Coordinates of C-alpha atoms in Angstrom, one line a residue:
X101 CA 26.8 5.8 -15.5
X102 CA 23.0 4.4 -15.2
X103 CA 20.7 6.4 -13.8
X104 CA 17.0 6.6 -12.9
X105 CA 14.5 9.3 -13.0
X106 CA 11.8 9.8 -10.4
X107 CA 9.0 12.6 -10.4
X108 CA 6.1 12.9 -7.9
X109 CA 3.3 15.2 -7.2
X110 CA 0.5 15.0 -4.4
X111 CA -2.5 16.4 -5.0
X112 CA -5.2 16.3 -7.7
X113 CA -5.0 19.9 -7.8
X114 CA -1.8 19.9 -9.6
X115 CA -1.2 19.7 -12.7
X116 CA -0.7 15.9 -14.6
X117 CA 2.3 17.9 -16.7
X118 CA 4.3 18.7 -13.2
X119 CA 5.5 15.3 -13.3
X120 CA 6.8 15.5 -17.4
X121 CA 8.5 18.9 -16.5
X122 CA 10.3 17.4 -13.3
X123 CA 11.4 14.1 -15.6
X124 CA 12.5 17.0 -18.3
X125 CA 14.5 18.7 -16.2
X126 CA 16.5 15.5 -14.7
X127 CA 16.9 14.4 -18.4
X128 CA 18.7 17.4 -19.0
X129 CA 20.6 17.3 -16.4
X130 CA 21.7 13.3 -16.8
X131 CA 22.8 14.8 -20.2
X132 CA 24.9 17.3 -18.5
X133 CA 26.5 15.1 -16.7
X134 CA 26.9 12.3 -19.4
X135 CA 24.8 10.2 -17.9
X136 CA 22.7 6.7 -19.2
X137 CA 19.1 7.3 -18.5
X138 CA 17.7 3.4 -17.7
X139 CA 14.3 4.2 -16.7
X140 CA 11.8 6.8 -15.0
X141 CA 9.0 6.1 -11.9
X142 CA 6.5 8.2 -11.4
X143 CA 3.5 8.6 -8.7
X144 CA 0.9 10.4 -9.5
X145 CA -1.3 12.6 -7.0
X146 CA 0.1 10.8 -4.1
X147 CA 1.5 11.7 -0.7
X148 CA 5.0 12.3 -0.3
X149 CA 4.0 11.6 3.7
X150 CA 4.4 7.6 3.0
X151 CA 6.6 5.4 1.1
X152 CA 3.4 2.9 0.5
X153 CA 3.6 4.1 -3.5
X154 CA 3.8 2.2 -6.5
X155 CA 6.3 4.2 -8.1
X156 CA 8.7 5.0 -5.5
X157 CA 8.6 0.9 -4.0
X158 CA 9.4 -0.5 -8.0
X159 CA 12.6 1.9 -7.8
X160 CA 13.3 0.1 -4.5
X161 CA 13.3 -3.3 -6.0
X162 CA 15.0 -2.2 -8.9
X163 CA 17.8 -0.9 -7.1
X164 CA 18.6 -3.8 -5.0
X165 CA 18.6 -5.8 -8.3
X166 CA 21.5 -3.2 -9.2
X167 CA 19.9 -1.7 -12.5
X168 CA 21.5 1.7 -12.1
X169 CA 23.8 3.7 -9.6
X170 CA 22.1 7.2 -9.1
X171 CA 19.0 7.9 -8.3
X172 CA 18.0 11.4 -9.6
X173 CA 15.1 13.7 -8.5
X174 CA 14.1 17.2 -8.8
X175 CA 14.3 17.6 -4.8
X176 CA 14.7 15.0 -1.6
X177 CA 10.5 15.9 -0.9
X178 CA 9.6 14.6 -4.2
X179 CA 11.4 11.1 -2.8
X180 CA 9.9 11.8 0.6
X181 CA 8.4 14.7 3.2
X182 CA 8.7 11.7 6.4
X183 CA 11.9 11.5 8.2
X184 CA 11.6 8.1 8.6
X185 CA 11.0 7.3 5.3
X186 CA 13.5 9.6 3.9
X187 CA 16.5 8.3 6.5
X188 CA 15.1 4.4 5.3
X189 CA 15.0 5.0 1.9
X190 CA 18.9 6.4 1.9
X191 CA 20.2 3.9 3.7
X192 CA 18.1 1.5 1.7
X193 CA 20.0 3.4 -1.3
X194 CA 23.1 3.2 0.6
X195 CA 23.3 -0.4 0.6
X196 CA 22.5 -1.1 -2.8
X197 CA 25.6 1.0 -3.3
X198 CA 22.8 3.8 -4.9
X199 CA 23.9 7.5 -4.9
X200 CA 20.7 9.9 -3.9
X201 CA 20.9 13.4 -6.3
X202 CA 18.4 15.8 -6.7
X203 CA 18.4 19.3 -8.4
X204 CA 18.1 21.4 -5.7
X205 CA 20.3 19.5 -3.2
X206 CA 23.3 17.9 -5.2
X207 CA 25.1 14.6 -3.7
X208 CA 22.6 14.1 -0.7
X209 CA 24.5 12.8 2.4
X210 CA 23.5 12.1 6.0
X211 CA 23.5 15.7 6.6
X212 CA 20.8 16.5 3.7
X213 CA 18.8 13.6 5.0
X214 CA 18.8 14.8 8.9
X215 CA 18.2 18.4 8.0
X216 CA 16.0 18.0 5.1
X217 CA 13.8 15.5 6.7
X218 CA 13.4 17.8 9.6
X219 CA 12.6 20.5 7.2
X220 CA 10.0 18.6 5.2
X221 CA 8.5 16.7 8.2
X222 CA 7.5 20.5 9.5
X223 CA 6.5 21.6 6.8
X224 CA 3.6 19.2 6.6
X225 CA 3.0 19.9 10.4
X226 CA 2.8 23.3 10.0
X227 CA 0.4 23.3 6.8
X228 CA -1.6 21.1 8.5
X229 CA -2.3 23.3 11.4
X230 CA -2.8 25.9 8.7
X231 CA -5.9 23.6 7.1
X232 CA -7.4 23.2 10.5
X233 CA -7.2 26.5 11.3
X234 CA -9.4 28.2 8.8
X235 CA -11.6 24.8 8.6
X236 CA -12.0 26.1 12.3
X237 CA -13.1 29.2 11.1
X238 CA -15.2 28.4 8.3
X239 CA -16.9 26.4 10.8
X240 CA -17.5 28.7 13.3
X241 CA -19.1 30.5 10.1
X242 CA -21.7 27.7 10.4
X243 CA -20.1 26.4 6.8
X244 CA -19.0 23.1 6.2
X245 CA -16.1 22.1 7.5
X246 CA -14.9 19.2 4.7
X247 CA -16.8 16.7 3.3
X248 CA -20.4 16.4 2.5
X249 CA -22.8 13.7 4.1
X250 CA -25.7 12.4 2.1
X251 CA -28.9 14.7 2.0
X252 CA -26.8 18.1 1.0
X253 CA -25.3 20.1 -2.1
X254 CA -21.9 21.9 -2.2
X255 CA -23.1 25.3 -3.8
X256 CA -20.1 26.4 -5.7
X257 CA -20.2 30.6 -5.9
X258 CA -17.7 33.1 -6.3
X259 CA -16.5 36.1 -4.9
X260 CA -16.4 39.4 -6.4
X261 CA -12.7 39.3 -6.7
X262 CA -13.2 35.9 -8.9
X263 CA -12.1 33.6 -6.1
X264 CA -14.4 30.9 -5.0
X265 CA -16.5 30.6 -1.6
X266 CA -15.9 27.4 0.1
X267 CA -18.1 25.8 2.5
X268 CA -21.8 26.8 1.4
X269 CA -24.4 23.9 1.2
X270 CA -28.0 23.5 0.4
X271 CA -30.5 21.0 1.2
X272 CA -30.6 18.1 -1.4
X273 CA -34.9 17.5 -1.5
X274 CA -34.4 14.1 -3.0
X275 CA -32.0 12.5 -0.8
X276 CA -33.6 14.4 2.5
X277 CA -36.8 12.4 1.5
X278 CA -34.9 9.1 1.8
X279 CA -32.9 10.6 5.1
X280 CA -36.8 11.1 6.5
X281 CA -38.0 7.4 5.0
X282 CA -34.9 6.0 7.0
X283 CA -35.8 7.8 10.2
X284 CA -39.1 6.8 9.9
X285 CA -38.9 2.8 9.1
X286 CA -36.5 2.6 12.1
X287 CA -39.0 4.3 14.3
X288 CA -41.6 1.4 12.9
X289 CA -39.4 -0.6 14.3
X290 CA -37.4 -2.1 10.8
X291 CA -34.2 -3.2 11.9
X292 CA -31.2 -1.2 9.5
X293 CA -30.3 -4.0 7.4
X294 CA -34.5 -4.6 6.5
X295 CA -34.0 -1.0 5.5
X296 CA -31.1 -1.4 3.2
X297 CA -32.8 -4.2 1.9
X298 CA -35.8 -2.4 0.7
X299 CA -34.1 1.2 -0.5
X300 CA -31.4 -1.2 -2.4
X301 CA -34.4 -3.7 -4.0
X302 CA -35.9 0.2 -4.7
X303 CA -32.7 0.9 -6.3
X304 CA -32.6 3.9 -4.4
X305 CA -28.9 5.3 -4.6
X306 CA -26.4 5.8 -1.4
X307 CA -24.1 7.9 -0.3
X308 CA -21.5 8.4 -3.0
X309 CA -24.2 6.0 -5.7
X310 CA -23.2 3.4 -3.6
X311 CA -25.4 0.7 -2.5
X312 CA -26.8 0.8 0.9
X313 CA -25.8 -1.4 3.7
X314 CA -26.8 -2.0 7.5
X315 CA -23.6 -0.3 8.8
X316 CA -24.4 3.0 6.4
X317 CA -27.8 3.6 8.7
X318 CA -26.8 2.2 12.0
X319 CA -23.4 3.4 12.2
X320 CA -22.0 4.0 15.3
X321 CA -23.4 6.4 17.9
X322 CA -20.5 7.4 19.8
X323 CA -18.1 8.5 16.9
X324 CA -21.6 10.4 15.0
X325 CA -21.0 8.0 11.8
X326 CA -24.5 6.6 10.1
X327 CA -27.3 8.3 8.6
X328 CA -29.2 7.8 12.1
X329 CA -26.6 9.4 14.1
X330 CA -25.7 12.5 11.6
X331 CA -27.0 15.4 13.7
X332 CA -26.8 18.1 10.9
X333 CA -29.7 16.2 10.3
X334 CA -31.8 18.4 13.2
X335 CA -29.5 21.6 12.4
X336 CA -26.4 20.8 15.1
X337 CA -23.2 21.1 13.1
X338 CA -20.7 19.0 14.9
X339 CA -16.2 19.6 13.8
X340 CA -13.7 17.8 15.4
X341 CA -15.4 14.9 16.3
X342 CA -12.7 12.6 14.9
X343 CA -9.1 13.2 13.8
X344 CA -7.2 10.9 11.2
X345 CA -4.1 9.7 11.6
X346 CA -2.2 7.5 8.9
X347 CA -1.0 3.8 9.5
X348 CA 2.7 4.0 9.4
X349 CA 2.7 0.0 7.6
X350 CA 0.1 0.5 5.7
X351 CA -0.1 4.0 4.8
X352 CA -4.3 4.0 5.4
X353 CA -6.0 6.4 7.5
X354 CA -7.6 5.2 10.5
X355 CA -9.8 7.4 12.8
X356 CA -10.1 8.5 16.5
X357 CA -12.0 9.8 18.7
X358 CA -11.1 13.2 19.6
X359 CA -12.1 14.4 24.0
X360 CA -15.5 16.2 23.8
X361 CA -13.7 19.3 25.0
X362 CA -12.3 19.6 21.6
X363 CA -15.3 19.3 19.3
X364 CA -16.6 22.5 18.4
X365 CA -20.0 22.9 17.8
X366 CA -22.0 25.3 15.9
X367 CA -25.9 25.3 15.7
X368 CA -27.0 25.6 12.0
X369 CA -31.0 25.4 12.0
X370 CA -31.6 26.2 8.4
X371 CA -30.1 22.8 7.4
X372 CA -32.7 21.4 9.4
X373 CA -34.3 17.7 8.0
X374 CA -35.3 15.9 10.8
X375 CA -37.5 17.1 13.4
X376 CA -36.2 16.7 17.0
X377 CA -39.4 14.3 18.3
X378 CA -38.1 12.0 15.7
X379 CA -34.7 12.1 16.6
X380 CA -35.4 11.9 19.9
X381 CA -37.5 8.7 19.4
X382 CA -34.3 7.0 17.0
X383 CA -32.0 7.7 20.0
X384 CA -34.5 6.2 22.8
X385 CA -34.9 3.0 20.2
X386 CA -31.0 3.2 20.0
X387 CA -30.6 2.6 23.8
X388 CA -33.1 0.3 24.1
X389 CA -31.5 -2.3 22.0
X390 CA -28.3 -1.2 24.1
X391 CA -26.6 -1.0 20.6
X392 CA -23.0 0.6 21.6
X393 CA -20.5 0.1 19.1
X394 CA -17.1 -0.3 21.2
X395 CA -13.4 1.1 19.9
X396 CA -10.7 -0.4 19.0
X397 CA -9.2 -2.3 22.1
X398 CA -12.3 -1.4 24.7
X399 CA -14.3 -4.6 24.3
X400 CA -12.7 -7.3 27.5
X401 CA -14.3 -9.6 25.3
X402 CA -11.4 -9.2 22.7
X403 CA -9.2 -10.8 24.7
X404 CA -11.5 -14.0 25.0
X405 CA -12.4 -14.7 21.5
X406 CA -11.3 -17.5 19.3
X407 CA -8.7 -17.2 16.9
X408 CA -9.9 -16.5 13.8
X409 CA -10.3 -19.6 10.8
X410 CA -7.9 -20.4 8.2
X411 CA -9.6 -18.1 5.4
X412 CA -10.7 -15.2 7.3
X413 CA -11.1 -12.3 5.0
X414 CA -9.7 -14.4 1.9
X415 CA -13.3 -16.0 1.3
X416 CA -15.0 -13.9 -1.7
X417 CA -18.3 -14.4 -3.6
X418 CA -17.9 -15.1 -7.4
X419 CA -20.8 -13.7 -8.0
X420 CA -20.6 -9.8 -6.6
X421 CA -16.9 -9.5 -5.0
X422 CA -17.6 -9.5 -2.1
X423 CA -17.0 -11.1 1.1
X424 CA -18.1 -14.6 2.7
X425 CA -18.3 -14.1 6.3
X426 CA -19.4 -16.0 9.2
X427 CA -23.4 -16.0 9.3
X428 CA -23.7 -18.8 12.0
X429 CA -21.3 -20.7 14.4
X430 CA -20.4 -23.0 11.3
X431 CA -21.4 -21.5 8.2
X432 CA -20.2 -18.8 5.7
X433 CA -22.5 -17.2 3.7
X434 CA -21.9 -14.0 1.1
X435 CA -22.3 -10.9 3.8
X436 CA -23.5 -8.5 0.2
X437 CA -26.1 -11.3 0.0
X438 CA -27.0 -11.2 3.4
X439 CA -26.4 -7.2 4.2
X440 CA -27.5 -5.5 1.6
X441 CA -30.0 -8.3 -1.2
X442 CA -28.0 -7.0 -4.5
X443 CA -26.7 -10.7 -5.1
X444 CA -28.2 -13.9 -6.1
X445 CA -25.9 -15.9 -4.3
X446 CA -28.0 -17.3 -1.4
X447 CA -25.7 -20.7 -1.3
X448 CA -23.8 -21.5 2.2
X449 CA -20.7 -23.6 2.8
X450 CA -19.6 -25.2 6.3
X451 CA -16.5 -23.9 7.5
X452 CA -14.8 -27.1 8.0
X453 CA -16.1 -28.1 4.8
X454 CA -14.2 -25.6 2.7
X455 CA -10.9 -25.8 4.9
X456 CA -10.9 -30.1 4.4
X457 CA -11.6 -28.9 0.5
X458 CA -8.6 -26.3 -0.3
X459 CA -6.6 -28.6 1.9
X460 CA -6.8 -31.5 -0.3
X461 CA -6.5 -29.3 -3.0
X462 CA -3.6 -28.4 -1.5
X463 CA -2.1 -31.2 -1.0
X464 CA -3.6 -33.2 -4.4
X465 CA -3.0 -30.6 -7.2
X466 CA 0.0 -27.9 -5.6
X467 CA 1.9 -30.6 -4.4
X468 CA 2.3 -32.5 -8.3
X469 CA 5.8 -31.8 -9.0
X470 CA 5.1 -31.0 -12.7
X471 CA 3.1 -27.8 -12.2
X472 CA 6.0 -26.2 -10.3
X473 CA 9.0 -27.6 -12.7
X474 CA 8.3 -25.5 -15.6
X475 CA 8.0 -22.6 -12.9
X476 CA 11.6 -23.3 -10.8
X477 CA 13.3 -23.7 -14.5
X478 CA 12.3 -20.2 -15.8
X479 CA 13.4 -18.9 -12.4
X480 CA 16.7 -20.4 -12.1
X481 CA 17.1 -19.1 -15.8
X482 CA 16.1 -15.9 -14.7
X483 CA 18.4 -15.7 -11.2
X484 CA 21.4 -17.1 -13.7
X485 CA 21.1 -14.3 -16.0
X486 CA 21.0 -11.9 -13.7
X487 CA 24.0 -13.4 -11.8
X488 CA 25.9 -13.8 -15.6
X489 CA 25.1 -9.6 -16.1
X490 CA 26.2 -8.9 -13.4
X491 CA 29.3 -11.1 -13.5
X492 CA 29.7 -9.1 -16.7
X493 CA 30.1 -5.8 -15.2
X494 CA 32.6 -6.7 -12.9
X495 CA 34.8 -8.3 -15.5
X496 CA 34.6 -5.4 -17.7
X497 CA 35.2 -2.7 -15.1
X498 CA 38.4 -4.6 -14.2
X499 CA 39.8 -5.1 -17.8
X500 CA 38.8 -0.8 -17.9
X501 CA 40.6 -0.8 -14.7
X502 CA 43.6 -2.3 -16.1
X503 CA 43.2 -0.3 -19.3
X504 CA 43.0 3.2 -17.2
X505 CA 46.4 2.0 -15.4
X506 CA 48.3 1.1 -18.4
X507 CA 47.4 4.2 -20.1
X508 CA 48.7 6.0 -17.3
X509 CA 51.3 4.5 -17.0
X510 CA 52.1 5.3 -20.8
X511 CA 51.5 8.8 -20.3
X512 CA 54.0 9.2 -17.0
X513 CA 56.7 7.3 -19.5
X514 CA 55.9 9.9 -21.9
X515 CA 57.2 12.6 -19.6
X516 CA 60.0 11.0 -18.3
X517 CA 61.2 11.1 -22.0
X518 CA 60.5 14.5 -22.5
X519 CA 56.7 15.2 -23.3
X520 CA 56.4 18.7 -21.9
X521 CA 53.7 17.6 -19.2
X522 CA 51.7 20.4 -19.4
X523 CA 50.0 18.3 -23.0
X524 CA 49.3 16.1 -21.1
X525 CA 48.1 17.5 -17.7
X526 CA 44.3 17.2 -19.0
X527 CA 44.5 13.5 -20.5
X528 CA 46.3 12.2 -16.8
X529 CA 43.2 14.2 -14.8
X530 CA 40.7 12.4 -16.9
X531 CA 42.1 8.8 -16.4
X532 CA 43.2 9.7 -12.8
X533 CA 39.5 10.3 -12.1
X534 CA 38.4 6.9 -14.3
X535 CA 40.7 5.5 -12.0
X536 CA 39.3 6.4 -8.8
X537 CA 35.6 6.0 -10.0
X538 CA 36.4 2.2 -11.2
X539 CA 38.2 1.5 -8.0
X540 CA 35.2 2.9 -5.8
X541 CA 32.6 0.8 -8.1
X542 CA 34.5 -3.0 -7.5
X543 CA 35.5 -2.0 -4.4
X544 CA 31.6 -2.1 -3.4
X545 CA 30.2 -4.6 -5.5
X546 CA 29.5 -7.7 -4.5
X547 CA 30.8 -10.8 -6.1
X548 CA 27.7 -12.9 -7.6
X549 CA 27.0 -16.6 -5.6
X550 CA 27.6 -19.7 -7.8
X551 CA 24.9 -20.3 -10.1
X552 CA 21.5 -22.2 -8.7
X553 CA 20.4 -25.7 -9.4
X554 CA 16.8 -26.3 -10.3
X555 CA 15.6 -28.1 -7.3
X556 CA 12.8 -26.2 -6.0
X557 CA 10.0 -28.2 -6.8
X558 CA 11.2 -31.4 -4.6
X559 CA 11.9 -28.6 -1.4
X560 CA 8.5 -27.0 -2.0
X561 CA 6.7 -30.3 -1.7
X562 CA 8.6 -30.5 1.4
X563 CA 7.6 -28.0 3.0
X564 CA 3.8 -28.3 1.7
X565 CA 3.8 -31.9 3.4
X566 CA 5.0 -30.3 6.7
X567 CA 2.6 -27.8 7.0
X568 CA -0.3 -29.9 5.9
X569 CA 0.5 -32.5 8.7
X570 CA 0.6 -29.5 11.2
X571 CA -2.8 -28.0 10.2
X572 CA -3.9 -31.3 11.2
X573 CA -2.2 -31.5 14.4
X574 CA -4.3 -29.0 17.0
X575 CA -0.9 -27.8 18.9
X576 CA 0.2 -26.5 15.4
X577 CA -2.8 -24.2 14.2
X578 CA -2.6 -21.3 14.7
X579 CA 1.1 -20.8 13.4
X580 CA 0.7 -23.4 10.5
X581 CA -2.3 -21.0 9.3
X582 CA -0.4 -18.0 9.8
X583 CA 2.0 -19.5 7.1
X584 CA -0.6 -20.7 4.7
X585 CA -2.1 -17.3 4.5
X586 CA 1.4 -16.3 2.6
X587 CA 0.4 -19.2 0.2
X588 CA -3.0 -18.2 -0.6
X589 CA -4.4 -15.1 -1.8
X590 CA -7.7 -15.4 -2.0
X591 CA -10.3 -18.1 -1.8
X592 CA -13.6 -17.6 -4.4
X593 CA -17.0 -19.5 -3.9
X594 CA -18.2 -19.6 -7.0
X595 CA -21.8 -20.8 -7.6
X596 CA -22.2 -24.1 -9.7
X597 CA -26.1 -24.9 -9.9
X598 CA -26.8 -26.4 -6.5
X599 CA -23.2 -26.1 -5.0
X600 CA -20.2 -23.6 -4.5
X601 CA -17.4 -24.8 -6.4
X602 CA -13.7 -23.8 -4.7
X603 CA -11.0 -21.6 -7.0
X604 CA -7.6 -20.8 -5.3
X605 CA -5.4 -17.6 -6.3
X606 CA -2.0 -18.0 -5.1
X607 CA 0.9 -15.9 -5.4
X608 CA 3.8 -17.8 -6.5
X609 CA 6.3 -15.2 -5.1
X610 CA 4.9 -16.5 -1.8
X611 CA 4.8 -20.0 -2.4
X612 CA 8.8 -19.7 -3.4
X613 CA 9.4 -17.8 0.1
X614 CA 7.5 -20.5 2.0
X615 CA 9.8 -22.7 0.5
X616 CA 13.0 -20.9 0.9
X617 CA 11.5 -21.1 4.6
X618 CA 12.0 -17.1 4.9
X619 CA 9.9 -15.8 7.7
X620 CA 9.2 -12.2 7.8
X621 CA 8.7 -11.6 3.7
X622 CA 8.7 -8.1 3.2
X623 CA 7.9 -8.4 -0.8
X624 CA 5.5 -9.7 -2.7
X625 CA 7.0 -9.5 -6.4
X626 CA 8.5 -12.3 -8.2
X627 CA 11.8 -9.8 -9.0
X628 CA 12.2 -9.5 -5.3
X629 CA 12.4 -13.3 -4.3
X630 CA 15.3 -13.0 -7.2
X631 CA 16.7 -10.2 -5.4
X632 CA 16.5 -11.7 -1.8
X633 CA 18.4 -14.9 -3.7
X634 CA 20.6 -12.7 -5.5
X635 CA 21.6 -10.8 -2.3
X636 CA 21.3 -13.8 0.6
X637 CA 23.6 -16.6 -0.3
X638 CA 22.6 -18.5 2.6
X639 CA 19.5 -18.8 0.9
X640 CA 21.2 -21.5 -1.3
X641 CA 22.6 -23.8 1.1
X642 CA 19.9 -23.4 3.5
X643 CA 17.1 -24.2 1.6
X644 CA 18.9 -27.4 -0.3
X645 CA 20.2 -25.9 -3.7
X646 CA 23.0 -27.3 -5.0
X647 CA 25.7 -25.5 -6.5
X648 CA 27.4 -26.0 -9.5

């Protein structure tokens, strides 16, 4: 039976080797049980509150290509601590015909995964109203309450019984300096990116050695974010400003902003840098700009603004990485450029200009039937090998089958002419259990579709043609750029003396999904257009593969 390992633990403070003894202890264990060991996945000081891991998502793709039957674990929290996830990921198992065992729990059923799940999801609850709680109380201590914001130290002291004291800082007399250079240029009236400009140019270090940009000093106001709106700058030590909850589809943290009845605030004068005229003279310059940086959803002009263009946030420099943004009503420019002066790229490029550029490249050089051929034959190679293995199995298990029966049959003969049956009690059990294994395993898998015929290449020129028409057409826009964004991954302006010469990066996965006209991808690797294929015959006929 093929089984694969996986082994997870979530925090840095952990030790690397927890993951080789949970994978030692499932090898064991697979031995035990005279299992085939076909691979191990591992994440690595990662959250068990999100399936958005590398480890854990390559197990999902391997399963639904049917590489191995069990999936074996050390415990159902190293899979997952989310009932959601936990409950999606069985059934997810379930389907692929995938038993779930762990160590601690055995077989897992629906049972495990209701109880469990509830057990693990308040478990995190409850040891995250632990943290708060004494972060609440170191605070009220007037000691940090997590994190450290440019201008300090962590001092790092111990107790007498050896454990360490959390929480103490000290003023940092270097960075302060720049904290009071920044105050002071925005009082001259420098605007925040003339600032980053000249402490970058300076090569005066950021927060974190990073380089400075406008949004580091202005910040915004109302959630206390930017160096001129820190106030444990003039000795006010603000907790619970913000809370941080994590993006269920894509596993990132976003903030928000908490009711000012729940901050707590605790007055800590000897961490004291900026005096309060000056402060008070950054926050009347503030509101005299009327700069008042709205949340998510608040701005009524939301609702009125155009869609965005083609490449939004696939444009990047060649130069530094970064981005090219909007820096008039028609032209993109590189915003590192522009923000912060640490690149040399000062070159500009219309926005129609570069959208009537990748389309034609579009249309000119993806469209050539030749660069995709080679492509669509190594994949229908690939999908017909898998479909031949797995063809395979099923004939062997049936010839065991009938093998198993036979020899059963053979040993119920043997005492009908006399064999005392107790000889052969243990030999029937053994094949009586072969049976009912072999019979369970065909009874669930799935016979493989007819083999695929290499005609992508003609169907993905297709479809190309279509949605370059309706890019053209103004009715179709806004969806037709919607689906080109699967295409294209990113879009890189690279200087080339006096112009910005165009690269595309594609994924190719994509490209085939566009063509198979699938419209809610949930994958992105080449193995999982084979799986979708393997597992969605319609696929074939719909998309204009012939069989064979």
């Amino acid at each position: 039976m093929k089984v694969a390992l996986y082994a997870r633990y979530s925090s840095d403070n952990q030790r690397d080797a927890s993951i080789e003894d949970q994978l030692r202890l499932c090898r064991l264990h697979a031995e035990k049980q005279g299992w085939t060991v076909v691979d191990s996945y591992t994440d690595r000081a990662i959250s068990g509150a999100s399936l958005l891991r590398p480890g854990i998502q390559e197990l999902i793709s391997d399963a639904m290509r049917g590489k191995f039957v069990v999936v074996l674990a050390e415990a159902m929290d190293r899979l997952s601590r989310d009932q959601e996830d936990i409950a999606g990921l069985f059934k997810r198992m379930a389907f692929g015909g995938v038993r779930i065992v762990t160590l601690s729990e055995g077989d897992v059923t629906h049972l495990h995964v209701g109880l469990k799940g509830t057990m693990n999801a308040l478990f995190l609850k409850d040891l995250a109203d632990k943290t708060r709680r004494g972060l609440r109380g170191r605070v009220a201590d007037g000691k940090s309450g997590g994190g450290l914001c440019f201008g300090y130290d962590v001092v790092k002291q111990f107790a007498a019984n050896g454990e360490p004291i959390r929480g103490d800082r000290t003023i940092n007399e270097a960075e302060a300096a720049v904290v009071r250079r920044i105050f002071a240029d925005y009082i001259a009236g420098k605007s925040s990116r003339a600032i980053a400009f000249e402490l970058n140019k300076e090569g005066v270090p950021g927060p974190q050695d990073a380089e400075w940009g406008p949004s580091t000093i202005h910040g915004n106001p109302k959630r206390g974010v930017g160096i001129l709106n820190n106030e444990l700058y003039v000795g006010r030590l603000v907790w619970n400003r913000l809370r941080y909850l994590k993006d269920p589809d894509t596993g990132k943290r976003v903030s928000r902003l908490n009711p000012e009845s729940e901050w707590v605030i605790q007055e800590v004068p000897e961490m004291r840098i900026i005096d309060q005229e000056v402060w008070n003279a950054v926050k009347a310059r503030q509101k005299s700009l009327a700069y008042e940086a709205s949340e998510p959803g608040d701005n009524p002009l939301n609702q009125r603004r155009r869609p965005k263009h083609l490449f939004a946030g696939l444009v990047k420099c060649g130069c530094c990485g970064g981005g090219y943004t909007m820096i008039s009503k028609d032209l993109l420019g590189c915003a590192t450029s522009r923000n912060k002066g640490t690149c040399e790229n000062r070159l500009n490029i219309r926005r129609d200009a570069l959208e009537a550029s990748v389309l034609s490249g579009l249309r000119t050089h993806l469209m050539e039937p030749e660069l995709f051929k080679e492509f669509c034959d190594e994949f229908t190679r690939e999908v017909n090998r898998l479909r031949i293995e797995r063809s395979a199995d099923i004939i062997s298990q049936r010839k065991e089958l009938e093998r198993v029966q036979r020899d059963l049959d053979r040993a119920i003969q043997a005492i009908l002419d006399g064999v005392p049956g107790a000889q052969l009690k243990e030999k029937i059990g053994g094949l009586e259990a072969r049976k009912a294994e072999l019979t369970e395993l065909l009874a669930n898998a799935e016979e493989p579709p007819p083999l695929l015929h290499p005609n992508m290449a003609e169907i993905y020129r297709q479809r190309v043609a279509a949605l370059y028409e309706s890019l053209l057409s103004a009715d179709g826009t806004a969806e037709a750029a919607e689906l080109f964004r699967t295409l294209v991954d990113q879009v890189t302006l690279v200087p080339n003396e006096a112009e910005l010469a165009i690269l595309l990066r594609g994924d190719l996965a994509a490209i085939l999904r566009f063509a198979a006209n699938k419209k809610n991808p949930d994958i992105l690797a080449e193995a999982g257009v084979l799986s979708a294929l393997l597992s969605q015959e319609s696929l074939v006929a719909g998309t204009g593969f012939e069989r064979t």
